């Protein structure tokens, strides 16, 4: 009678341990998988867009500046002002900023940075408008206005481009935080593997117990439960692979932002050279030349390396590649529901595996 009671207690203990551990495996696995794909979804729908649109805004602004300077230098501004192409690039930059504001993942820091950029951009367009008005009056003040407008755009640390670079940085920092939150760190791997290891050990232990105590080689429901556990682990493994893929995509996204910066820098150098030529021509007829500030600007400009300008095709290809990588990483998101479904099936199979022996050893009063 005592042996019978001990066997019954062991059966109930094993059964309860298996069910509790199954619930724990389901919870940590579902959380980890869902966390990874939440990160991927955020990077896909917001972070990557914010970074690319901020880079596009920078590129559009330096192109607009180059177009404005060229129109004044060639005399086209007398006929049509800075030109439609200038207006289109400014509109593109404004639209990109609006998109960054919508997709901003850097919280209040990002919002404040956007407000600063928008304020400086408004001042820049005011200076260009004033330069156009003076140019139509054949006033030498037009070049001065154009100089101040361009300096507002290019001034190191405080200009529009510098503020946009800060905006890119805070978005990248936010992306790093997002990726770190779902990363496959040792602690996170341990959180996943320990419950799975315990559940596997319990399933094997239960199988051994049934074989020894009841002389049964295999308990079929427990074998099936073990196979389902392997399936759940495979789904979680897809989540870990997805995390790796989005991290690779993020690296390529950072590289793409750098490539876009190369294009911006090359265009900016061309625009600043055009400004230098325009200002130098105006200063030839002025007493005392251009002054120390302009002279230093020209000297530094000559010493600067304009770098190479990546093509539109290269940038477009980079954007498509990053978007494709993120889409592939997010391709396993629909497998999420297999985790709780698999855990539920394991629990049912465990119960079915123990039920005949629990019924056999049910305590009955005589």
mmCIF file of C-alpha atoms in Angstrom:
data_model
loop_
_atom_site.group_PDB
_atom_site.id
_atom_site.type_symbol
_atom_site.label_atom_id
_atom_site.label_comp_id
_atom_site.label_asym_id
_atom_site.label_seq_id
_atom_site.Cartn_x
_atom_site.Cartn_y
_atom_site.Cartn_z
ATOM 1 C CA UNK A 1 0.000 0.000 0.000
ATOM 2 C CA UNK A 2 2.858 2.347 0.852
ATOM 3 C CA UNK A 3 4.573 1.620 -2.505
ATOM 4 C CA UNK A 4 1.283 2.272 -4.279
ATOM 5 C CA UNK A 5 0.914 5.640 -2.524
ATOM 6 C CA UNK A 6 4.509 6.595 -3.315
ATOM 7 C CA UNK A 7 4.060 5.746 -7.004
ATOM 8 C CA UNK A 8 0.881 7.789 -7.168
ATOM 9 C CA UNK A 9 2.633 10.780 -5.541
ATOM 10 C CA UNK A 10 5.532 10.495 -7.990
ATOM 11 C CA UNK A 11 3.130 10.415 -10.924
ATOM 12 C CA UNK A 12 1.309 13.534 -9.744
ATOM 13 C CA UNK A 13 4.584 15.347 -8.995
ATOM 14 C CA UNK A 14 6.055 14.557 -12.401
ATOM 15 C CA UNK A 15 2.834 15.514 -14.150
ATOM 16 C CA UNK A 16 2.552 18.830 -12.303
ATOM 17 C CA UNK A 17 6.233 19.650 -12.888
ATOM 18 C CA UNK A 18 5.883 18.963 -16.590
ATOM 19 C CA UNK A 19 2.778 21.138 -16.923
ATOM 20 C CA UNK A 20 4.282 24.051 -14.975
ATOM 21 C CA UNK A 21 7.557 23.883 -16.914
ATOM 22 C CA UNK A 22 5.643 23.712 -20.194
ATOM 23 C CA UNK A 23 3.827 26.916 -19.255
ATOM 24 C CA UNK A 24 7.169 28.555 -18.404
ATOM 25 C CA UNK A 25 8.700 27.486 -21.726
ATOM 26 C CA UNK A 26 5.681 28.872 -23.563
ATOM 27 C CA UNK A 27 5.920 32.202 -21.726
ATOM 28 C CA UNK A 28 9.644 32.856 -22.220
ATOM 29 C CA UNK A 29 9.653 31.558 -25.808
ATOM 30 C CA UNK A 30 6.625 33.577 -26.851
ATOM 31 C CA UNK A 31 8.021 36.700 -25.177
ATOM 32 C CA UNK A 32 11.430 36.342 -26.866
ATOM 33 C CA UNK A 33 9.954 35.639 -30.300
ATOM 34 C CA UNK A 34 7.429 38.459 -30.052
ATOM 35 C CA UNK A 35 10.085 40.887 -28.780
ATOM 36 C CA UNK A 36 12.353 40.167 -31.753
ATOM 37 C CA UNK A 37 9.602 40.719 -34.286
ATOM 38 C CA UNK A 38 8.349 43.849 -32.526
ATOM 39 C CA UNK A 39 11.872 45.226 -32.922
ATOM 40 C CA UNK A 40 11.994 44.209 -36.585
ATOM 41 C CA UNK A 41 8.598 45.784 -37.204
ATOM 42 C CA UNK A 42 9.699 49.054 -35.574
ATOM 43 C CA UNK A 43 12.940 49.134 -37.569
ATOM 44 C CA UNK A 44 10.967 48.394 -40.734
ATOM 45 C CA UNK A 45 8.085 50.835 -40.351
ATOM 46 C CA UNK A 46 9.747 53.685 -38.456
ATOM 47 C CA UNK A 47 13.468 53.605 -37.699
ATOM 48 C CA UNK A 48 14.798 52.884 -41.186
ATOM 49 C CA UNK A 49 12.413 55.442 -42.684
ATOM 50 C CA UNK A 50 13.423 58.100 -40.181
ATOM 51 C CA UNK A 51 17.120 57.547 -40.905
ATOM 52 C CA UNK A 52 16.703 57.501 -44.674
ATOM 53 C CA UNK A 53 14.400 60.527 -44.733
ATOM 54 C CA UNK A 54 16.782 62.535 -42.532
ATOM 55 C CA UNK A 55 19.603 61.643 -44.932
ATOM 56 C CA UNK A 56 17.394 62.561 -47.891
ATOM 57 C CA UNK A 57 16.616 65.934 -46.281
ATOM 58 C CA UNK A 58 20.338 66.700 -45.952
ATOM 59 C CA UNK A 59 20.971 65.737 -49.558
ATOM 60 C CA UNK A 60 18.027 67.799 -50.827
ATOM 61 C CA UNK A 61 19.145 70.878 -48.893
ATOM 62 C CA UNK A 62 22.710 70.919 -50.213
ATOM 63 C CA UNK A 63 21.354 70.376 -53.726
ATOM 64 C CA UNK A 64 18.961 73.298 -53.216
ATOM 65 C CA UNK A 65 21.831 75.449 -51.951
ATOM 66 C CA UNK A 66 23.949 74.562 -54.982
ATOM 67 C CA UNK A 67 21.070 75.368 -57.334
ATOM 68 C CA UNK A 68 20.426 78.723 -55.640
ATOM 69 C CA UNK A 69 24.087 79.747 -55.739
ATOM 70 C CA UNK A 70 24.390 78.662 -59.381
ATOM 71 C CA UNK A 71 21.316 80.669 -60.379
ATOM 72 C CA UNK A 72 22.775 83.831 -58.838
ATOM 73 C CA UNK A 73 26.195 83.178 -60.297
ATOM 74 C CA UNK A 74 24.923 82.626 -63.860
ATOM 75 C CA UNK A 75 22.372 85.439 -63.727
ATOM 76 C CA UNK A 76 19.359 83.130 -64.075
ATOM 77 C CA UNK A 77 18.041 84.526 -60.797
ATOM 78 C CA UNK A 78 17.230 87.801 -62.578
ATOM 79 C CA UNK A 79 14.654 85.932 -64.645
ATOM 80 C CA UNK A 80 13.234 83.295 -62.335
ATOM 81 C CA UNK A 81 14.787 83.737 -58.911
ATOM 82 C CA UNK A 82 16.507 80.676 -57.432
ATOM 83 C CA UNK A 83 14.481 78.538 -59.842
ATOM 84 C CA UNK A 84 11.865 75.809 -59.779
ATOM 85 C CA UNK A 85 14.428 73.100 -59.148
ATOM 86 C CA UNK A 86 15.564 74.944 -56.021
ATOM 87 C CA UNK A 87 11.950 75.165 -54.862
ATOM 88 C CA UNK A 88 11.403 71.482 -55.552
ATOM 89 C CA UNK A 89 14.454 70.478 -53.507
ATOM 90 C CA UNK A 90 13.356 72.672 -50.595
ATOM 91 C CA UNK A 91 9.895 71.086 -50.790
ATOM 92 C CA UNK A 92 11.497 67.629 -50.820
ATOM 93 C CA UNK A 93 13.556 68.493 -47.746
ATOM 94 C CA UNK A 94 10.453 69.754 -45.928
ATOM 95 C CA UNK A 95 8.509 66.609 -46.814
ATOM 96 C CA UNK A 96 11.383 64.441 -45.600
ATOM 97 C CA UNK A 97 11.473 66.326 -42.299
ATOM 98 C CA UNK A 98 7.722 65.831 -41.903
ATOM 99 C CA UNK A 99 8.211 62.098 -42.477
ATOM 100 C CA UNK A 100 11.017 61.998 -39.907
ATOM 101 C CA UNK A 101 8.702 63.703 -37.416
ATOM 102 C CA UNK A 102 6.070 61.027 -38.084
ATOM 103 C CA UNK A 103 8.502 58.104 -37.818
ATOM 104 C CA UNK A 104 10.720 59.565 -35.071
ATOM 105 C CA UNK A 105 11.898 56.846 -32.673
ATOM 106 C CA UNK A 106 14.182 59.061 -30.590
ATOM 107 C CA UNK A 107 11.407 60.481 -28.422
ATOM 108 C CA UNK A 108 11.638 64.061 -27.219
ATOM 109 C CA UNK A 109 15.288 64.400 -28.240
ATOM 110 C CA UNK A 110 14.338 63.678 -31.827
ATOM 111 C CA UNK A 111 11.324 65.998 -31.719
ATOM 112 C CA UNK A 112 13.402 68.885 -30.369
ATOM 113 C CA UNK A 113 16.046 68.324 -33.030
ATOM 114 C CA UNK A 114 13.394 68.393 -35.755
ATOM 115 C CA UNK A 115 12.013 71.681 -34.411
ATOM 116 C CA UNK A 116 15.501 73.226 -34.456
ATOM 117 C CA UNK A 117 16.041 72.107 -38.053
ATOM 118 C CA UNK A 118 12.648 73.424 -39.160
ATOM 119 C CA UNK A 119 13.362 76.812 -37.570
ATOM 120 C CA UNK A 120 16.791 77.080 -39.207
ATOM 121 C CA UNK A 121 15.382 75.961 -42.553
ATOM 122 C CA UNK A 122 12.769 78.725 -42.411
ATOM 123 C CA UNK A 123 15.535 81.274 -41.756
ATOM 124 C CA UNK A 124 17.563 79.864 -44.642
ATOM 125 C CA UNK A 125 14.715 80.223 -47.142
ATOM 126 C CA UNK A 126 14.087 83.768 -45.852
ATOM 127 C CA UNK A 127 17.727 84.678 -46.580
ATOM 128 C CA UNK A 128 17.449 83.192 -50.085
ATOM 129 C CA UNK A 129 14.229 85.125 -50.686
ATOM 130 C CA UNK A 130 15.904 88.326 -49.516
ATOM 131 C CA UNK A 131 18.901 87.633 -51.760
ATOM 132 C CA UNK A 132 16.539 87.214 -54.701
ATOM 133 C CA UNK A 133 14.835 90.537 -53.959
ATOM 134 C CA UNK A 134 18.175 92.380 -53.738
ATOM 135 C CA UNK A 135 19.441 90.631 -56.876
ATOM 136 C CA UNK A 136 16.462 91.898 -58.872
ATOM 137 C CA UNK A 137 17.326 95.412 -57.632
ATOM 138 C CA UNK A 138 20.895 94.857 -58.870
ATOM 139 C CA UNK A 139 22.116 95.357 -55.317
ATOM 140 C CA UNK A 140 25.414 93.999 -54.040
ATOM 141 C CA UNK A 141 23.544 92.991 -50.900
ATOM 142 C CA UNK A 142 22.289 89.919 -52.777
ATOM 143 C CA UNK A 143 25.673 88.223 -52.482
ATOM 144 C CA UNK A 144 25.834 89.060 -48.778
ATOM 145 C CA UNK A 145 22.369 87.569 -48.261
ATOM 146 C CA UNK A 146 23.381 84.470 -50.192
ATOM 147 C CA UNK A 147 26.546 84.179 -48.109
ATOM 148 C CA UNK A 148 24.603 84.309 -44.841
ATOM 149 C CA UNK A 149 22.042 81.818 -46.150
ATOM 150 C CA UNK A 150 24.716 79.333 -47.131
ATOM 151 C CA UNK A 151 26.625 79.836 -43.876
ATOM 152 C CA UNK A 152 23.396 79.146 -41.972
ATOM 153 C CA UNK A 153 23.238 75.828 -43.787
ATOM 154 C CA UNK A 154 26.891 74.823 -43.515
ATOM 155 C CA UNK A 155 28.207 76.302 -40.258
ATOM 156 C CA UNK A 156 29.967 73.580 -38.324
ATOM 157 C CA UNK A 157 28.226 72.379 -35.124
ATOM 158 C CA UNK A 158 25.290 74.817 -35.392
ATOM 159 C CA UNK A 159 24.185 74.924 -39.038
ATOM 160 C CA UNK A 160 21.196 73.146 -40.547
ATOM 161 C CA UNK A 161 23.334 70.275 -41.825
ATOM 162 C CA UNK A 162 25.007 69.831 -38.435
ATOM 163 C CA UNK A 163 21.600 69.731 -36.752
ATOM 164 C CA UNK A 164 20.397 67.187 -39.291
ATOM 165 C CA UNK A 165 23.482 65.107 -38.548
ATOM 166 C CA UNK A 166 22.512 65.239 -34.863
ATOM 167 C CA UNK A 167 19.017 64.131 -35.866
ATOM 168 C CA UNK A 168 20.474 61.145 -37.718
ATOM 169 C CA UNK A 169 22.612 60.316 -34.696
ATOM 170 C CA UNK A 170 19.741 60.274 -32.191
ATOM 171 C CA UNK A 171 17.737 58.040 -34.546
ATOM 172 C CA UNK A 172 20.713 55.677 -34.851
ATOM 173 C CA UNK A 173 21.150 55.658 -31.081
ATOM 174 C CA UNK A 174 17.465 54.765 -30.719
ATOM 175 C CA UNK A 175 17.915 51.923 -33.217
ATOM 176 C CA UNK A 176 20.875 50.607 -31.214
ATOM 177 C CA UNK A 177 18.707 50.579 -28.085
ATOM 178 C CA UNK A 178 15.933 48.747 -29.953
ATOM 179 C CA UNK A 179 18.309 46.069 -31.216
ATOM 180 C CA UNK A 180 19.960 45.678 -27.816
ATOM 181 C CA UNK A 181 16.542 45.103 -26.239
ATOM 182 C CA UNK A 182 15.962 41.959 -28.311
ATOM 183 C CA UNK A 183 19.573 40.888 -28.805
ATOM 184 C CA UNK A 184 20.777 37.313 -28.348
ATOM 185 C CA UNK A 185 22.856 38.107 -25.283
ATOM 186 C CA UNK A 186 24.151 35.261 -23.041
ATOM 187 C CA UNK A 187 21.558 36.110 -20.402
ATOM 188 C CA UNK A 188 18.761 36.019 -22.950
ATOM 189 C CA UNK A 189 19.959 32.701 -24.369
ATOM 190 C CA UNK A 190 20.101 31.276 -20.842
ATOM 191 C CA UNK A 191 16.557 32.509 -20.194
ATOM 192 C CA UNK A 192 15.420 30.517 -23.218
ATOM 193 C CA UNK A 193 17.523 27.380 -22.903
ATOM 194 C CA UNK A 194 17.262 26.663 -19.171
ATOM 195 C CA UNK A 195 13.445 26.137 -19.097
ATOM 196 C CA UNK A 196 13.647 24.108 -22.323
ATOM 197 C CA UNK A 197 16.451 21.989 -20.864
ATOM 198 C CA UNK A 198 14.475 21.402 -17.684
ATOM 199 C CA UNK A 199 11.362 20.424 -19.647
ATOM 200 C CA UNK A 200 13.358 18.046 -21.836
ATOM 201 C CA UNK A 201 14.957 16.478 -18.759
ATOM 202 C CA UNK A 202 11.533 16.031 -17.156
ATOM 203 C CA UNK A 203 10.130 14.416 -20.312
ATOM 204 C CA UNK A 204 13.061 12.012 -20.492
ATOM 205 C CA UNK A 205 12.810 11.349 -16.759
ATOM 206 C CA UNK A 206 9.098 10.636 -17.050
ATOM 207 C CA UNK A 207 9.787 8.270 -19.935
ATOM 208 C CA UNK A 208 12.424 6.418 -17.901
ATOM 209 C CA UNK A 209 10.111 6.280 -14.868
ATOM 210 C CA UNK A 210 7.318 4.726 -16.941
ATOM 211 C CA UNK A 211 9.743 2.230 -18.495
ATOM 212 C CA UNK A 212 11.140 1.085 -15.158
ATOM 213 C CA UNK A 213 8.014 1.202 -13.029
ATOM 214 C CA UNK A 214 5.480 -0.084 -15.524
ATOM 215 C CA UNK A 215 7.771 -2.075 -17.850
ATOM 216 C CA UNK A 216 6.796 -0.019 -20.894
ATOM 217 C CA UNK A 217 9.516 0.737 -23.444
ATOM 218 C CA UNK A 218 7.841 3.898 -24.748
ATOM 219 C CA UNK A 219 5.088 6.183 -23.587
ATOM 220 C CA UNK A 220 3.812 7.368 -26.977
ATOM 221 C CA UNK A 221 2.181 10.642 -25.803
ATOM 222 C CA UNK A 222 5.396 11.639 -24.006
ATOM 223 C CA UNK A 223 7.443 10.838 -27.122
ATOM 224 C CA UNK A 224 5.090 13.007 -29.170
ATOM 225 C CA UNK A 225 5.353 15.779 -26.557
ATOM 226 C CA UNK A 226 9.142 15.662 -26.906
ATOM 227 C CA UNK A 227 8.848 15.988 -30.688
ATOM 228 C CA UNK A 228 6.476 18.939 -30.337
ATOM 229 C CA UNK A 229 8.982 20.566 -27.957
ATOM 230 C CA UNK A 230 11.613 20.209 -30.672
ATOM 231 C CA UNK A 231 9.217 21.961 -33.056
ATOM 232 C CA UNK A 232 8.683 24.827 -30.604
ATOM 233 C CA UNK A 233 12.453 25.153 -30.243
ATOM 234 C CA UNK A 234 12.760 25.328 -34.031
ATOM 235 C CA UNK A 235 10.256 28.197 -34.143
ATOM 236 C CA UNK A 236 12.186 30.048 -31.435
ATOM 237 C CA UNK A 237 15.343 29.357 -33.436
ATOM 238 C CA UNK A 238 13.768 31.145 -36.394
ATOM 239 C CA UNK A 239 13.294 34.115 -34.078
ATOM 240 C CA UNK A 240 16.994 34.101 -33.183
ATOM 241 C CA UNK A 241 17.889 33.931 -36.877
ATOM 242 C CA UNK A 242 15.527 36.849 -37.527
ATOM 243 C CA UNK A 243 17.336 38.880 -34.850
ATOM 244 C CA UNK A 244 20.660 38.199 -36.566
ATOM 245 C CA UNK A 245 19.198 39.205 -39.922
ATOM 246 C CA UNK A 246 17.820 42.503 -38.666
ATOM 247 C CA UNK A 247 21.168 43.281 -37.028
ATOM 248 C CA UNK A 248 22.873 42.695 -40.392
ATOM 249 C CA UNK A 249 20.245 44.911 -42.044
ATOM 250 C CA UNK A 250 20.904 47.597 -39.423
ATOM 251 C CA UNK A 251 24.636 47.478 -40.204
ATOM 252 C CA UNK A 252 23.864 47.904 -43.895
ATOM 253 C CA UNK A 253 21.482 50.736 -43.043
ATOM 254 C CA UNK A 254 24.258 52.533 -41.153
ATOM 255 C CA UNK A 255 26.563 52.019 -44.141
ATOM 256 C CA UNK A 256 23.869 53.381 -46.464
ATOM 257 C CA UNK A 257 23.489 56.479 -44.293
ATOM 258 C CA UNK A 258 27.263 56.903 -44.563
ATOM 259 C CA UNK A 259 27.084 56.561 -48.354
ATOM 260 C CA UNK A 260 24.349 59.188 -48.466
ATOM 261 C CA UNK A 261 26.577 61.439 -46.359
ATOM 262 C CA UNK A 262 29.343 61.038 -48.960
ATOM 263 C CA UNK A 263 26.930 62.275 -51.622
ATOM 264 C CA UNK A 264 25.865 65.172 -49.409
ATOM 265 C CA UNK A 265 29.468 66.148 -48.707
ATOM 266 C CA UNK A 266 30.425 66.047 -52.395
ATOM 267 C CA UNK A 267 27.435 68.206 -53.373
ATOM 268 C CA UNK A 268 28.106 70.582 -50.487
ATOM 269 C CA UNK A 269 31.725 70.980 -51.592
ATOM 270 C CA UNK A 270 30.578 71.828 -55.115
ATOM 271 C CA UNK A 271 28.098 74.374 -53.797
ATOM 272 C CA UNK A 272 30.621 75.979 -51.489
ATOM 273 C CA UNK A 273 33.132 76.226 -54.340
ATOM 274 C CA UNK A 274 30.486 77.990 -56.432
ATOM 275 C CA UNK A 275 29.815 80.345 -53.513
ATOM 276 C CA UNK A 276 33.549 80.993 -53.180
ATOM 277 C CA UNK A 277 33.791 81.912 -56.861
ATOM 278 C CA UNK A 278 30.761 84.204 -56.603
ATOM 279 C CA UNK A 279 31.961 85.969 -53.474
ATOM 280 C CA UNK A 280 35.521 86.301 -54.773
ATOM 281 C CA UNK A 281 34.223 87.953 -57.943
ATOM 282 C CA UNK A 282 32.155 90.413 -55.915
ATOM 283 C CA UNK A 283 35.048 91.197 -53.593
ATOM 284 C CA UNK A 284 37.477 92.118 -56.348
ATOM 285 C CA UNK A 285 35.841 95.507 -56.696
ATOM 286 C CA UNK A 286 35.515 96.107 -52.949
ATOM 287 C CA UNK A 287 37.984 98.077 -50.881
ATOM 288 C CA UNK A 288 40.029 95.779 -48.669
ATOM 289 C CA UNK A 289 38.969 92.620 -50.494
ATOM 290 C CA UNK A 290 36.674 90.043 -48.956
ATOM 291 C CA UNK A 291 37.808 90.299 -45.358
ATOM 292 C CA UNK A 292 39.324 87.781 -42.992
ATOM 293 C CA UNK A 293 36.247 85.566 -42.598
ATOM 294 C CA UNK A 294 35.749 85.032 -46.327
ATOM 295 C CA UNK A 295 39.483 84.599 -46.915
ATOM 296 C CA UNK A 296 39.642 81.896 -44.235
ATOM 297 C CA UNK A 297 36.584 80.207 -45.735
ATOM 298 C CA UNK A 298 38.193 80.110 -49.186
ATOM 299 C CA UNK A 299 41.486 78.805 -47.779
ATOM 300 C CA UNK A 300 39.773 76.006 -45.849
ATOM 301 C CA UNK A 301 37.647 75.150 -48.874
ATOM 302 C CA UNK A 302 40.704 74.709 -51.080
ATOM 303 C CA UNK A 303 42.269 72.381 -48.504
ATOM 304 C CA UNK A 304 39.148 70.222 -48.161
ATOM 305 C CA UNK A 305 38.704 66.938 -50.024
ATOM 306 C CA UNK A 306 35.282 66.918 -51.747
ATOM 307 C CA UNK A 307 35.289 63.120 -51.962
ATOM 308 C CA UNK A 308 33.261 61.019 -54.383
ATOM 309 C CA UNK A 309 29.575 61.366 -55.147
ATOM 310 C CA UNK A 310 27.610 58.090 -55.075
ATOM 311 C CA UNK A 311 25.077 57.814 -57.881
ATOM 312 C CA UNK A 312 21.298 57.713 -57.580
ATOM 313 C CA UNK A 313 21.444 54.084 -58.735
ATOM 314 C CA UNK A 314 23.835 53.191 -55.918
ATOM 315 C CA UNK A 315 21.634 54.823 -53.291
ATOM 316 C CA UNK A 316 18.445 53.291 -54.689
ATOM 317 C CA UNK A 317 20.074 49.862 -54.741
ATOM 318 C CA UNK A 318 21.191 50.312 -51.139
ATOM 319 C CA UNK A 319 17.684 51.258 -50.005
ATOM 320 C CA UNK A 320 16.166 48.265 -51.802
ATOM 321 C CA UNK A 321 18.756 45.921 -50.303
ATOM 322 C CA UNK A 322 18.109 47.127 -46.748
ATOM 323 C CA UNK A 323 14.330 46.933 -47.194
ATOM 324 C CA UNK A 324 14.654 43.414 -48.609
ATOM 325 C CA UNK A 325 16.816 42.276 -45.684
ATOM 326 C CA UNK A 326 14.340 43.629 -43.149
ATOM 327 C CA UNK A 327 11.438 41.984 -44.997
ATOM 328 C CA UNK A 328 13.245 38.622 -44.948
ATOM 329 C CA UNK A 329 13.965 39.028 -41.225
ATOM 330 C CA UNK A 330 10.282 39.670 -40.591
ATOM 331 C CA UNK A 331 9.181 36.756 -42.774
ATOM 332 C CA UNK A 332 8.814 34.362 -39.835
ATOM 333 C CA UNK A 333 6.526 36.638 -37.798
ATOM 334 C CA UNK A 334 3.470 34.542 -38.697
ATOM 335 C CA UNK A 335 4.984 31.551 -36.887
ATOM 336 C CA UNK A 336 4.434 33.261 -33.528
ATOM 337 C CA UNK A 337 1.151 31.499 -32.737
ATOM 338 C CA UNK A 338 2.813 28.104 -33.168
ATOM 339 C CA UNK A 339 4.562 28.630 -29.824
ATOM 340 C CA UNK A 340 1.457 28.762 -27.572
ATOM 341 C CA UNK A 341 -0.254 26.178 -29.778
ATOM 342 C CA UNK A 342 2.731 23.852 -29.428
ATOM 343 C CA UNK A 343 2.902 24.399 -25.675
ATOM 344 C CA UNK A 344 -0.799 23.611 -25.335
ATOM 345 C CA UNK A 345 -0.320 20.438 -27.356
ATOM 346 C CA UNK A 346 2.614 19.421 -25.128
ATOM 347 C CA UNK A 347 0.447 19.918 -22.040
ATOM 348 C CA UNK A 348 -2.357 17.794 -23.525
ATOM 349 C CA UNK A 349 0.064 15.039 -24.525
ATOM 350 C CA UNK A 350 1.687 15.045 -21.079
ATOM 351 C CA UNK A 351 -1.716 14.717 -19.455
ATOM 352 C CA UNK A 352 -2.666 11.889 -21.813
ATOM 353 C CA UNK A 353 0.646 10.176 -21.123
ATOM 354 C CA UNK A 354 0.039 10.173 -17.380
ATOM 355 C CA UNK A 355 -3.735 9.725 -17.337
ATOM 356 C CA UNK A 356 -3.899 5.895 -17.578
ATOM 357 C CA UNK A 357 -1.474 5.417 -14.671
ATOM 358 C CA UNK A 358 -3.088 8.166 -12.612
ATOM 359 C CA UNK A 359 -6.427 6.444 -13.077
ATOM 360 C CA UNK A 360 -4.861 3.124 -12.179
ATOM 361 C CA UNK A 361 -3.337 4.502 -8.985
ATOM 362 C CA UNK A 362 -6.248 6.712 -8.035
ATOM 363 C CA UNK A 363 -6.760 6.518 -4.275
ATOM 364 C CA UNK A 364 -10.057 4.942 -3.447
ATOM 365 C CA UNK A 365 -11.478 4.376 -0.056
ATOM 366 C CA UNK A 366 -12.411 0.861 0.735
#
